[in-house]
mmCIF file of C-alpha atoms in Angstrom:
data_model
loop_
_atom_site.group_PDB
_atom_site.id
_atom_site.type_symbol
_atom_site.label_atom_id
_atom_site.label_comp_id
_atom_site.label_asym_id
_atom_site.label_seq_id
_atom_site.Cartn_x
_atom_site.Cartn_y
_atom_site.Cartn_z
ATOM 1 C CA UNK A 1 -122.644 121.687 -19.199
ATOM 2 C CA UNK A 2 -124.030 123.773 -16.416
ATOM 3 C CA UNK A 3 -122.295 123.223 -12.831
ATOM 4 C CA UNK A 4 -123.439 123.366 -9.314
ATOM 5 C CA UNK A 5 -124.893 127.490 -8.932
ATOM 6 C CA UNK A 6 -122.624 127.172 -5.770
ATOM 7 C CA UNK A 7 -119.574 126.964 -7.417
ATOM 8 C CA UNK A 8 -119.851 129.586 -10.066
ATOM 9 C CA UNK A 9 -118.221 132.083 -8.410
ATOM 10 C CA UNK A 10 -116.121 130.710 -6.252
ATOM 11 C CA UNK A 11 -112.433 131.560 -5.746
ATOM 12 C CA UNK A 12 -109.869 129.669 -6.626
ATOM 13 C CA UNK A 13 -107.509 128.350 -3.419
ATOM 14 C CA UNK A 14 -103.939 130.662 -4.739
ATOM 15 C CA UNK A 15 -101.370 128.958 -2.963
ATOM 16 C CA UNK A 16 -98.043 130.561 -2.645
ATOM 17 C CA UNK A 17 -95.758 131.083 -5.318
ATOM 18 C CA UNK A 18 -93.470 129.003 -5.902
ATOM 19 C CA UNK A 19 -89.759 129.627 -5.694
ATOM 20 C CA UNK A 20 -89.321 128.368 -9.569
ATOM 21 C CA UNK A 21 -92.009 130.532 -10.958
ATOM 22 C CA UNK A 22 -90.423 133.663 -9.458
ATOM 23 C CA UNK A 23 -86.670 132.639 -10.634
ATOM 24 C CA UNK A 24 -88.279 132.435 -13.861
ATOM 25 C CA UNK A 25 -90.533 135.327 -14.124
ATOM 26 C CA UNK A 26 -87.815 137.813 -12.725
ATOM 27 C CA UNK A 27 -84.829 136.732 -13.436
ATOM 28 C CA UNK A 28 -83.714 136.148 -9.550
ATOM 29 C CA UNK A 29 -80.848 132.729 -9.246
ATOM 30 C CA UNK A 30 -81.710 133.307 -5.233
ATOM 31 C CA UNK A 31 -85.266 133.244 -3.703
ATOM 32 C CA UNK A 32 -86.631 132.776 -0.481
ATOM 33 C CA UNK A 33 -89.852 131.238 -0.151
ATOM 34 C CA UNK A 34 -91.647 132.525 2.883
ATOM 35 C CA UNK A 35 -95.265 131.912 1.831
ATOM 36 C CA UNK A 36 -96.618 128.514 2.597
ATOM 37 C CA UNK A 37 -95.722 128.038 6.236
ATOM 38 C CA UNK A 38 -93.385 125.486 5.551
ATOM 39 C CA UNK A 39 -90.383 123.705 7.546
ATOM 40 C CA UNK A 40 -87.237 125.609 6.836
ATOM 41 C CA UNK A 41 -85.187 122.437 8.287
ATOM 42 C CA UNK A 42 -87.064 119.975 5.439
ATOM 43 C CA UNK A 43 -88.100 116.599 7.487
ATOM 44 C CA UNK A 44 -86.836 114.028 9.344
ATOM 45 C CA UNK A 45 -83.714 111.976 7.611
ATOM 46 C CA UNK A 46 -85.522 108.992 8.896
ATOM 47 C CA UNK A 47 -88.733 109.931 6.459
ATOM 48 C CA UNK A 48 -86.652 110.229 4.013
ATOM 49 C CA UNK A 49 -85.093 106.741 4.128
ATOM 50 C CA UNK A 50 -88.531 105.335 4.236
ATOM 51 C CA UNK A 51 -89.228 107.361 1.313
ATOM 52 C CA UNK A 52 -86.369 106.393 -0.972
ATOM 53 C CA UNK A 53 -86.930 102.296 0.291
ATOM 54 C CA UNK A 54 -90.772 102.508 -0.613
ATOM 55 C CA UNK A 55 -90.030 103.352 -4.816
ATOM 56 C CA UNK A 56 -89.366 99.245 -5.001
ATOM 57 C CA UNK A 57 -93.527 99.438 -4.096
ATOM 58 C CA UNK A 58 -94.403 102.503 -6.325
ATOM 59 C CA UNK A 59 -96.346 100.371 -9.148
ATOM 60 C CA UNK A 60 -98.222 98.728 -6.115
ATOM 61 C CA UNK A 61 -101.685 100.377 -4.698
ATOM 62 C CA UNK A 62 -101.207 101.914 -0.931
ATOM 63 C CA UNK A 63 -102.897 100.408 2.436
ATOM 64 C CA UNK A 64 -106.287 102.335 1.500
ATOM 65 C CA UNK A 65 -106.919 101.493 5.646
ATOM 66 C CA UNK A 66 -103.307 102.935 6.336
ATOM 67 C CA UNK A 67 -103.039 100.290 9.099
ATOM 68 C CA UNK A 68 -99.305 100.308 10.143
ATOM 69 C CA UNK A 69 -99.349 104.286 10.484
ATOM 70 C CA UNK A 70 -102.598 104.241 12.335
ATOM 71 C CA UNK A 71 -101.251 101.441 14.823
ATOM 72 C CA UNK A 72 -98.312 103.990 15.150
ATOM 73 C CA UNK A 73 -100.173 107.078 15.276
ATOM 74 C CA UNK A 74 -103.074 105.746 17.554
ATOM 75 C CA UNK A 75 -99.784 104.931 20.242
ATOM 76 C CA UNK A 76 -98.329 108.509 19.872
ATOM 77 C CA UNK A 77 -101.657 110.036 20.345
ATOM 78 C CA UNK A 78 -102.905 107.429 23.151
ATOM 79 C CA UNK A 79 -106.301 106.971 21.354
ATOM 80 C CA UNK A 80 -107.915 103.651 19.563
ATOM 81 C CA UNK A 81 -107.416 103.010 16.558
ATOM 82 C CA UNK A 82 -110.743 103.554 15.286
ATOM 83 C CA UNK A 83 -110.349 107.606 16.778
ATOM 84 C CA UNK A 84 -108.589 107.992 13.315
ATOM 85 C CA UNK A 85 -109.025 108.882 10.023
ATOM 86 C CA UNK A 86 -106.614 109.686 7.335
ATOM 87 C CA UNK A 87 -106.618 112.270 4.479
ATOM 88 C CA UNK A 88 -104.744 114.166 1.327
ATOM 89 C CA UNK A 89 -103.613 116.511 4.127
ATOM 90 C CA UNK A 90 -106.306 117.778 6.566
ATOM 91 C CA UNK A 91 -107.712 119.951 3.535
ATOM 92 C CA UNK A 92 -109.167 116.420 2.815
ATOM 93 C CA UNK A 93 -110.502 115.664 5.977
ATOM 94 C CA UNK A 94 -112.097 119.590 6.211
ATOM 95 C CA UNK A 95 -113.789 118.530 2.609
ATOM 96 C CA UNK A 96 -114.839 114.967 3.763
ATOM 97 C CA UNK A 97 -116.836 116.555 6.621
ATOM 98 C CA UNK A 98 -118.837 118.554 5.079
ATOM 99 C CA UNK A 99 -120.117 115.945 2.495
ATOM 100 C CA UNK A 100 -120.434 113.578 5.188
ATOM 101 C CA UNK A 101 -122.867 116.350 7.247
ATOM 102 C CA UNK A 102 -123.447 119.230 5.344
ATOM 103 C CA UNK A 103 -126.900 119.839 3.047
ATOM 104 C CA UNK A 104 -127.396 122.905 1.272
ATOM 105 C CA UNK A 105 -129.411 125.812 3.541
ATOM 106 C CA UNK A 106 -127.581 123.936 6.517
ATOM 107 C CA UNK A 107 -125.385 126.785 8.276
ATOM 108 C CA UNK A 108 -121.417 126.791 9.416
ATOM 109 C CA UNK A 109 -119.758 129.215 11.398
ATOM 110 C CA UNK A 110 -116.351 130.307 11.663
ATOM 111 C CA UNK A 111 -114.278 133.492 12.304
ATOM 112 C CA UNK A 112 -114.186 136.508 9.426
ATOM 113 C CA UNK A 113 -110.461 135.882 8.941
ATOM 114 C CA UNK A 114 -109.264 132.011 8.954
ATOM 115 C CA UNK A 115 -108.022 129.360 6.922
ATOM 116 C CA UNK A 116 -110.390 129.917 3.358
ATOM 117 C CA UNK A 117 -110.679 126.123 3.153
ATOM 118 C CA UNK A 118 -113.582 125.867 5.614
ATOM 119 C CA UNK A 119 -115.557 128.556 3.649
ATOM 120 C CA UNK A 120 -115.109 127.195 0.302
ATOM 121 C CA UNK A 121 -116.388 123.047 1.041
ATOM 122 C CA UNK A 122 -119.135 124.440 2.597
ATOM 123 C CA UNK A 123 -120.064 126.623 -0.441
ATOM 124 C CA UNK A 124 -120.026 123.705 -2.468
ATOM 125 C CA UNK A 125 -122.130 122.141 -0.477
ATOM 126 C CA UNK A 126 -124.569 124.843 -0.698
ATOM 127 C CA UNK A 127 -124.247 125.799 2.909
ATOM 128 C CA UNK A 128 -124.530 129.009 4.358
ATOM 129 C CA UNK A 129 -121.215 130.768 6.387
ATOM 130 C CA UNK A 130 -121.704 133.098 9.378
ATOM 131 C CA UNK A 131 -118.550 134.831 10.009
ATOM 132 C CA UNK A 132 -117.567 136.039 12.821
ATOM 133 C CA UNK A 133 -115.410 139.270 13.394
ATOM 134 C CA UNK A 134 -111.924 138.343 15.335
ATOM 135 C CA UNK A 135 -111.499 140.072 18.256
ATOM 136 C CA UNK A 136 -108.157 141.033 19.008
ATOM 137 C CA UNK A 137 -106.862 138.496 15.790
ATOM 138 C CA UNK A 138 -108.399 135.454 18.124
ATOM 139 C CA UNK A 139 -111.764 133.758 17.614
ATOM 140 C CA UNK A 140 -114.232 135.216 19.301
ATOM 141 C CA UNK A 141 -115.952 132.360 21.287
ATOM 142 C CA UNK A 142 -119.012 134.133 23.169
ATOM 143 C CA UNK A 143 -119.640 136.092 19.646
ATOM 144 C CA UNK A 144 -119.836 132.514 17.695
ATOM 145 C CA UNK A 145 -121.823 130.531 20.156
ATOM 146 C CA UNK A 146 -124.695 133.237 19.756
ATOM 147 C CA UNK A 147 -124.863 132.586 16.126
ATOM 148 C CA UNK A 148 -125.480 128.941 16.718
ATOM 149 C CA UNK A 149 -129.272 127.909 16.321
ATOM 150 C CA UNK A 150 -131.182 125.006 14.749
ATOM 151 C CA UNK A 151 -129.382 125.047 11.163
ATOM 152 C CA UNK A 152 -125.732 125.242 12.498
ATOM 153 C CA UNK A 153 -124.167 122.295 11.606
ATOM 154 C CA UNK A 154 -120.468 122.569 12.218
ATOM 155 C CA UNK A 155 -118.351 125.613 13.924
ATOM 156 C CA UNK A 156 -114.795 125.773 12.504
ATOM 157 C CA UNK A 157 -111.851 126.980 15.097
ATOM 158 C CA UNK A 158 -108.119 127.146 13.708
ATOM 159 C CA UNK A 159 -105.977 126.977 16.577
ATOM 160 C CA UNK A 160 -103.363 128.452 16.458
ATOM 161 C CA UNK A 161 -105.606 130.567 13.818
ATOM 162 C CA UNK A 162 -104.353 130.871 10.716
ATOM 163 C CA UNK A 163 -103.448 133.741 9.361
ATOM 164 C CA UNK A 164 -102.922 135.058 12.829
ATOM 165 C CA UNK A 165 -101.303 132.643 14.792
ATOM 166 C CA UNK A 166 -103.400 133.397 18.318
ATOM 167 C CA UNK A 167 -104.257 131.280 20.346
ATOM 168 C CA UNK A 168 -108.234 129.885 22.245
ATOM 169 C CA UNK A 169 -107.100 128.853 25.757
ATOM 170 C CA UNK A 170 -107.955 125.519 26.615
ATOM 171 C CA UNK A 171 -110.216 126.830 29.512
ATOM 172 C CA UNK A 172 -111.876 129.348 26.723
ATOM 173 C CA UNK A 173 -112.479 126.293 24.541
ATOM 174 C CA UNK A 174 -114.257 123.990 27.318
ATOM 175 C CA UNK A 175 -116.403 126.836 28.659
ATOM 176 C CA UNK A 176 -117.693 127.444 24.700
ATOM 177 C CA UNK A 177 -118.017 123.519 24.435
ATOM 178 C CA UNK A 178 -119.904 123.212 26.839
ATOM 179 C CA UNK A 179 -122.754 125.454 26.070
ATOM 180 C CA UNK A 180 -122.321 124.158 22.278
ATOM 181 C CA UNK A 181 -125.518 121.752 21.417
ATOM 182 C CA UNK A 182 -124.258 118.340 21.557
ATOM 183 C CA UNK A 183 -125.380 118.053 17.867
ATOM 184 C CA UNK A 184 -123.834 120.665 16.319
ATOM 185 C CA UNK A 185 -120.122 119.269 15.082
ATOM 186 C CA UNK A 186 -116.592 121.914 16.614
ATOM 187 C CA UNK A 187 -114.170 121.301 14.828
ATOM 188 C CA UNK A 188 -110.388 122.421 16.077
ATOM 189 C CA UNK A 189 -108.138 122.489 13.585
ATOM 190 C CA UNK A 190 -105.012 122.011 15.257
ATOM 191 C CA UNK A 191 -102.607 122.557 12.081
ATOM 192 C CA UNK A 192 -99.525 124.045 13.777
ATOM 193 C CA UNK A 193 -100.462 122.525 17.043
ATOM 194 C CA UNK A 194 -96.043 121.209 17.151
ATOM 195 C CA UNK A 195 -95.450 124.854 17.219
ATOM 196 C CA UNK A 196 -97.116 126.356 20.102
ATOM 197 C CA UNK A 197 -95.366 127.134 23.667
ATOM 198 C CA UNK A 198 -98.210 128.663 25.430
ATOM 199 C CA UNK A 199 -98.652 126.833 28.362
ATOM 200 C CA UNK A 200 -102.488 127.880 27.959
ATOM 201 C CA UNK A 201 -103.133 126.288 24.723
ATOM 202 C CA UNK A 202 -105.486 122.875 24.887
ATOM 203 C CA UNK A 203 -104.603 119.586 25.614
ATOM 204 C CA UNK A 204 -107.537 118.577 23.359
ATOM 205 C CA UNK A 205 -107.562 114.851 22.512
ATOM 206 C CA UNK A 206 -108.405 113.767 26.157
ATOM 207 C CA UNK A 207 -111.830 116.523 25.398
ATOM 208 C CA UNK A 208 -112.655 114.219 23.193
ATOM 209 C CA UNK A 209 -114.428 111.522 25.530
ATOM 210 C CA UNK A 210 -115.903 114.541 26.962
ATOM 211 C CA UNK A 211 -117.491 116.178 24.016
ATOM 212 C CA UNK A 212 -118.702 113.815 21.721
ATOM 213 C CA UNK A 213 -119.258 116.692 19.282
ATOM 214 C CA UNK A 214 -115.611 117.102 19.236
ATOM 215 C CA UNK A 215 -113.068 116.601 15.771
ATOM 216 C CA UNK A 216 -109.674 117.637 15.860
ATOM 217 C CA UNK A 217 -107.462 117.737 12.851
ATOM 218 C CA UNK A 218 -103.521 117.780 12.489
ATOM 219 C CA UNK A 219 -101.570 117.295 9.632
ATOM 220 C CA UNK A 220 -97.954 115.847 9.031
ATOM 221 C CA UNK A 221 -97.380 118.573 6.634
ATOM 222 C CA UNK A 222 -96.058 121.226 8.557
ATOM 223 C CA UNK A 223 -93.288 120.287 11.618
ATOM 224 C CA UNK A 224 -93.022 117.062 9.869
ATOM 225 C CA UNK A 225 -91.829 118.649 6.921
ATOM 226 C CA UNK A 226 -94.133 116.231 4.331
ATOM 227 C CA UNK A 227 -95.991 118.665 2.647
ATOM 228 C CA UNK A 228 -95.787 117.425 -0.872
ATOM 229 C CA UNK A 229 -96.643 114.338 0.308
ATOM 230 C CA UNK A 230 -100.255 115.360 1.345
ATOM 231 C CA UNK A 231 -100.957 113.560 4.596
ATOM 232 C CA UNK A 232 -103.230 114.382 7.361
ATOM 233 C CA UNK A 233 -105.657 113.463 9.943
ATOM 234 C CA UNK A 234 -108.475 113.869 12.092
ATOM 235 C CA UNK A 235 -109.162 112.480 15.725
ATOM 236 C CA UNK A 236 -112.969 112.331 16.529
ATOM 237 C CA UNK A 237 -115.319 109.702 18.412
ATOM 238 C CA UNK A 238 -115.304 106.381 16.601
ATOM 239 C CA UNK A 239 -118.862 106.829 15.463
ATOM 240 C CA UNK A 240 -118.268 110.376 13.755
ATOM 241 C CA UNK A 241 -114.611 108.782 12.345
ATOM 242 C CA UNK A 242 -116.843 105.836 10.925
ATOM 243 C CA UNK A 243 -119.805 108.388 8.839
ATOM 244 C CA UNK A 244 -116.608 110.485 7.807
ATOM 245 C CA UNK A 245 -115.138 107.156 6.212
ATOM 246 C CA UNK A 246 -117.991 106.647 4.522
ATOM 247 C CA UNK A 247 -117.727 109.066 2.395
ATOM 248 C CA UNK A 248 -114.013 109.325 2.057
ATOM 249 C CA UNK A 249 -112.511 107.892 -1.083
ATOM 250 C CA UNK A 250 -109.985 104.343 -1.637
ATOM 251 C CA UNK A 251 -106.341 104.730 -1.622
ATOM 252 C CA UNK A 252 -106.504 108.967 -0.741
ATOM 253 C CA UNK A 253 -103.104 108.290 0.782
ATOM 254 C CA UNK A 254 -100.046 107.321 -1.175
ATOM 255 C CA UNK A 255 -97.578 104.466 -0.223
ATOM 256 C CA UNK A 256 -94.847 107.613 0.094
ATOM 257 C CA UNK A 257 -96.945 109.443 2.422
ATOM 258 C CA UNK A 258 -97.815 106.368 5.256
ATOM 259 C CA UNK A 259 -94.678 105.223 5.470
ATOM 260 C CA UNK A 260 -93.163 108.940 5.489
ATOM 261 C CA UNK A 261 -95.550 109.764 8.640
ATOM 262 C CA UNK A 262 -94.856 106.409 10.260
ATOM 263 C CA UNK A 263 -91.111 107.454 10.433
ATOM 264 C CA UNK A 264 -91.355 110.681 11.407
ATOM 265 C CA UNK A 265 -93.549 110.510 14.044
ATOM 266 C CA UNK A 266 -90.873 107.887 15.438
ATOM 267 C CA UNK A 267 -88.257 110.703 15.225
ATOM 268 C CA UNK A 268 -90.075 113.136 17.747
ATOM 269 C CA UNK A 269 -85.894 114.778 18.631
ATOM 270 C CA UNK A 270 -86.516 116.179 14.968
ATOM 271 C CA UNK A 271 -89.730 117.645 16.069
ATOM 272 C CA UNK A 272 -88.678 118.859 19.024
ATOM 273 C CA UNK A 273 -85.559 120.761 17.553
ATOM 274 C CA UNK A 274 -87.871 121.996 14.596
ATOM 275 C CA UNK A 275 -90.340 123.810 17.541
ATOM 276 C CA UNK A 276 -87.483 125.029 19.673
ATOM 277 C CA UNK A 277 -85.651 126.744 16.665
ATOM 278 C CA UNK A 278 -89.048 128.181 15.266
ATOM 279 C CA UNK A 279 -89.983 129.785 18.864
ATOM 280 C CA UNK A 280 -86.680 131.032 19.470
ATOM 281 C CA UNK A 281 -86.588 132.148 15.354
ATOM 282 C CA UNK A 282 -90.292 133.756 16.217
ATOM 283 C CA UNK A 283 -89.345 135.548 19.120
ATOM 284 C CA UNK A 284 -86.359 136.894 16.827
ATOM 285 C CA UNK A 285 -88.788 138.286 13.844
ATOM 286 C CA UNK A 286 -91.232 139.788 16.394
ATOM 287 C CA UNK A 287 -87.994 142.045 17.735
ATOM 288 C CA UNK A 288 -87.199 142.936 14.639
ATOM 289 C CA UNK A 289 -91.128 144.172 13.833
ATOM 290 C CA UNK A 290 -90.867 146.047 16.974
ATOM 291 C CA UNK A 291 -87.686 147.662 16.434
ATOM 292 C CA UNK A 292 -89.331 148.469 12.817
ATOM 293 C CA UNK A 293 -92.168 150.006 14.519
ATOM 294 C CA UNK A 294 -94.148 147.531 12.793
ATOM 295 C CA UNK A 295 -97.856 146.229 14.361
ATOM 296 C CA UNK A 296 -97.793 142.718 14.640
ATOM 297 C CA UNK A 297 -100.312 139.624 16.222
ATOM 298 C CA UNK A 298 -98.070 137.682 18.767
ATOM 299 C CA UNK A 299 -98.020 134.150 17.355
ATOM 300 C CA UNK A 300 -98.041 130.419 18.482
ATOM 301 C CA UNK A 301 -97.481 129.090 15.182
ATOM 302 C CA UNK A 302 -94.759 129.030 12.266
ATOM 303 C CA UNK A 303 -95.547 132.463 11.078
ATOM 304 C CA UNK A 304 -96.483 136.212 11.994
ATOM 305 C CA UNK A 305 -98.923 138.771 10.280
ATOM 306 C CA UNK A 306 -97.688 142.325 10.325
ATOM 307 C CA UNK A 307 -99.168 145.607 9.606
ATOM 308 C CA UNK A 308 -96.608 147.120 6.958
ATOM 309 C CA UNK A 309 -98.244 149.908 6.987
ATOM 310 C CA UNK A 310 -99.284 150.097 3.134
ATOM 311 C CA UNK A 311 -101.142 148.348 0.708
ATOM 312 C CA UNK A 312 -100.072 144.281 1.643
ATOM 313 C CA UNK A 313 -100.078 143.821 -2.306
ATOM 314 C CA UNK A 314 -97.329 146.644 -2.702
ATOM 315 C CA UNK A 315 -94.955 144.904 -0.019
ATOM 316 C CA UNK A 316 -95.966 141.966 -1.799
ATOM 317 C CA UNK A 317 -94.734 142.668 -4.965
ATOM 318 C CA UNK A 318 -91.439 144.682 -3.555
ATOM 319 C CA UNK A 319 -90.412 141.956 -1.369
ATOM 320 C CA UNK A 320 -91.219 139.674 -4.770
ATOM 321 C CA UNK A 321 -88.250 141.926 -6.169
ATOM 322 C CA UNK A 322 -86.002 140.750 -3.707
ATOM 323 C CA UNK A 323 -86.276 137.732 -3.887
ATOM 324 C CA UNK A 324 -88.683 136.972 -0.935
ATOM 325 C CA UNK A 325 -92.005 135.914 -1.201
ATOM 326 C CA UNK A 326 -94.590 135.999 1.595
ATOM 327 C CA UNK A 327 -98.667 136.054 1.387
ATOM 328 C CA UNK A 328 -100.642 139.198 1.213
ATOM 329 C CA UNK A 329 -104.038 139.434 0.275
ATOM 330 C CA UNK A 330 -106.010 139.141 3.826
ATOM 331 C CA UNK A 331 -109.385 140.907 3.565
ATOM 332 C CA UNK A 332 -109.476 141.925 7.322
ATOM 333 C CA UNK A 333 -106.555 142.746 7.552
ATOM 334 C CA UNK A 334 -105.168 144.899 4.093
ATOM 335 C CA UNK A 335 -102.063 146.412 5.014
ATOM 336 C CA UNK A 336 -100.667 143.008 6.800
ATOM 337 C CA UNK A 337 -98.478 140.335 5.219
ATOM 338 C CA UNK A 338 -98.114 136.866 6.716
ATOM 339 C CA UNK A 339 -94.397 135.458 6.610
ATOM 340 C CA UNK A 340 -93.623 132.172 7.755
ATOM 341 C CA UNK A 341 -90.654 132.053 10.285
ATOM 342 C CA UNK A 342 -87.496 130.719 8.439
ATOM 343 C CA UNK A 343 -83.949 129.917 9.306
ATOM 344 C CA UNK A 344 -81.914 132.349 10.614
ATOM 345 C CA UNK A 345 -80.251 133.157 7.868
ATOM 346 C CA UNK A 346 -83.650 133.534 5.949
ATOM 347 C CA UNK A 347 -85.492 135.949 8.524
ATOM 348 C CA UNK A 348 -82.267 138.081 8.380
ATOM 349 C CA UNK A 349 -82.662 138.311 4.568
ATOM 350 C CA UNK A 350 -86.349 139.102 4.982
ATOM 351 C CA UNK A 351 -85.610 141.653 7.341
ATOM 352 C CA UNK A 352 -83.121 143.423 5.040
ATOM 353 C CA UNK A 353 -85.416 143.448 2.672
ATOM 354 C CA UNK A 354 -88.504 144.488 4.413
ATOM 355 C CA UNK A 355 -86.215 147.614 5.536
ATOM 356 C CA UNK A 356 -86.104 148.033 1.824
ATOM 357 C CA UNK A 357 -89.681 148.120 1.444
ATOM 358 C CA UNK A 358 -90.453 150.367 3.861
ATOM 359 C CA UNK A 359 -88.182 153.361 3.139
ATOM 360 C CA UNK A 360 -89.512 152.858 -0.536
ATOM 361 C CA UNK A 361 -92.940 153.186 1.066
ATOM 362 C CA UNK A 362 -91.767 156.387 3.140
ATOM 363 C CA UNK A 363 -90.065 158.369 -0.205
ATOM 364 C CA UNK A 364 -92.736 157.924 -2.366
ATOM 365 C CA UNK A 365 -95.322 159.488 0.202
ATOM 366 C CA UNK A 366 -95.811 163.437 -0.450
#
């Protein structure tokens, strides 16, 4: 059988690893998974409720409209209902874009260092990336809007930016939209939006009825705590949510995951004590990699990327000895792990062991 060209050589997403493959493969009874970006305080009690009263249903197909959750999401958000669109996390609704708009020689642009989902659904759509260099770890703005022309379809902006957790100010982001050609799709993927304190970060739904050209994507998986459950979502005009549906397949959420979201977005004092532990958490770990002497990006979201100062695959693998696992592995940036911000008692433990890893590092150098 021969495949798509496009897809040939293309990389396979590596997620991190999981906590039960490392117990297994080195013998560890205690690991700490600080990989995925994850909520170290699990989800709201109230999701989980819904959860466990939803298995009565689990022979039964879901809402493949999701109409309760987008009634309750659409009043959260203060948006219409038909703003909304629903997918297997926003990884879906990243995918569903670009077969909804993308052909093959079409272009896409998006910074050198970002989330690798972008990249890869518009290789298998045959489309051509421009990458754009970071500047300072944030997405260079000016730099991307000059690589728009007549074959840009889409421009991708993670913010906060992940793997570096900066920030585009919201005044940053309305100067750049509005030189951006009214046909050419931005879309701000606002993953750890929950997590962000700077005052300077956009209020972005209300741009929206501003910029037509406009998608925004958030996700339940991360403050929310669902991410097995695989539920996300996009906000966008009503016309671009309606060609996006078209090509979106029945039933891509489960039963577990709507009523999961509903829930927790009702419990918003569980949010709110998830963000104001992670900042305070943050703040904590970016002492620590200053005390260290250790480089690091100042982050909005539930992680930081740090400059080890060695090969990220070596800290990798002697933090992996420990018992802590984290994400190396960044092209841009090679001697820089990203670890997601944990409970207390798990960024202590990280710490420890980083300490570890370093004076390694320094004894084995001539």
């Amino acid at each position: 059988m021969k495949p798509k060209s496009q897809i040939v050589d293309l990389p396979v997403y590596k997620p991190g690893k999981p906590i039960e493959e490392v117990k297994r493969e080195l013998g560890l009874e205690q690991v700490i998974k600080l990989a995925s970006n994850e909520n170290p305080y699990g989800s709201s009690p109230a999701a989980l409720e819904a959860i466990t009263k939803e298995m009565a249903n689990v022979s039964v197909y879901p809402d493949g409209s999701s109409v309760e959750l987008t009634e309750v999401l659409a009043e959260h958000l203060g948006v219409e209902r038909s703003n909304l669109i629903f997918g297997c996390g926003s990884d879906e609704i990243i995918a569903l874009i670009t077969r909804a708009f993308f052909l093959p020689g079409d272009e896409t642009i998006m910074a050198d260092q970002t989330f690798s989902v972008y990249k890869s659904n518009a290789d298998i759509e045959g489309a051509v990336t421009i990458e754009v260099p970071l500047k300072n770890g944030t997405h260079d703005l000016p730099a991307m809007l000059a690589e728009i022309n007549d074959k840009t379809k889409a421009v991708w902006i993670c913010n906060p930016n992940n793997p570096t957790g900066t920030i585009v100010t919201e005044q940053d982001l309305i100067t750049f939209m509005d030189q951006v050609p009214s046909q050419v799709m931005v879309v701000l993927d606002e993953a750890y939006y929950e997590f962000v304190t700077d005052e300077a970060y956009p209020q972005s739904i209300p741009l929206i009825d501003r910029y037509p050209n406009l998608v925004v994507l958030r996700t339940f998986s991360k403050i929310y705590g669902l991410a097995s459950l695989r539920i996300g979502y996009g906000i966008a005009r009503p016309e671009v949510i309606d060609l996006i549906n078209r090509v979106r397949e029945p039933f891509n959420t489960s039963r577990f995951g709507q009523v999961a979201a509903k829930a927790a977005l009702q419990d918003q004092a569980f949010v709110q004590e998830c963000s104001q532990r992670n900042a305070a958490d943050r703040e904590w770990l970016q002492n620590e990699f200053s005390r260290l002497g250790l480089r690091y990006f100042s982050s909005q979201g539930n992680f930081i990327l740090v400059d080890v100062n060695m090969p990220s695959l070596t800290a990798f693998q002697s933090l992996l000895k420990q018992g802590i696992i984290v994400r190396s592995g960044f092209h841009v940036y090679p001697t820089y792990i990203r670890v997601s911000v944990g409970t207390a008692e798990q960024n202590r433990a990280f710490i420890a062991a980083l300490e570890n890893t370093l004076a390694e590092s320094e004894s084995a150098r001539p």
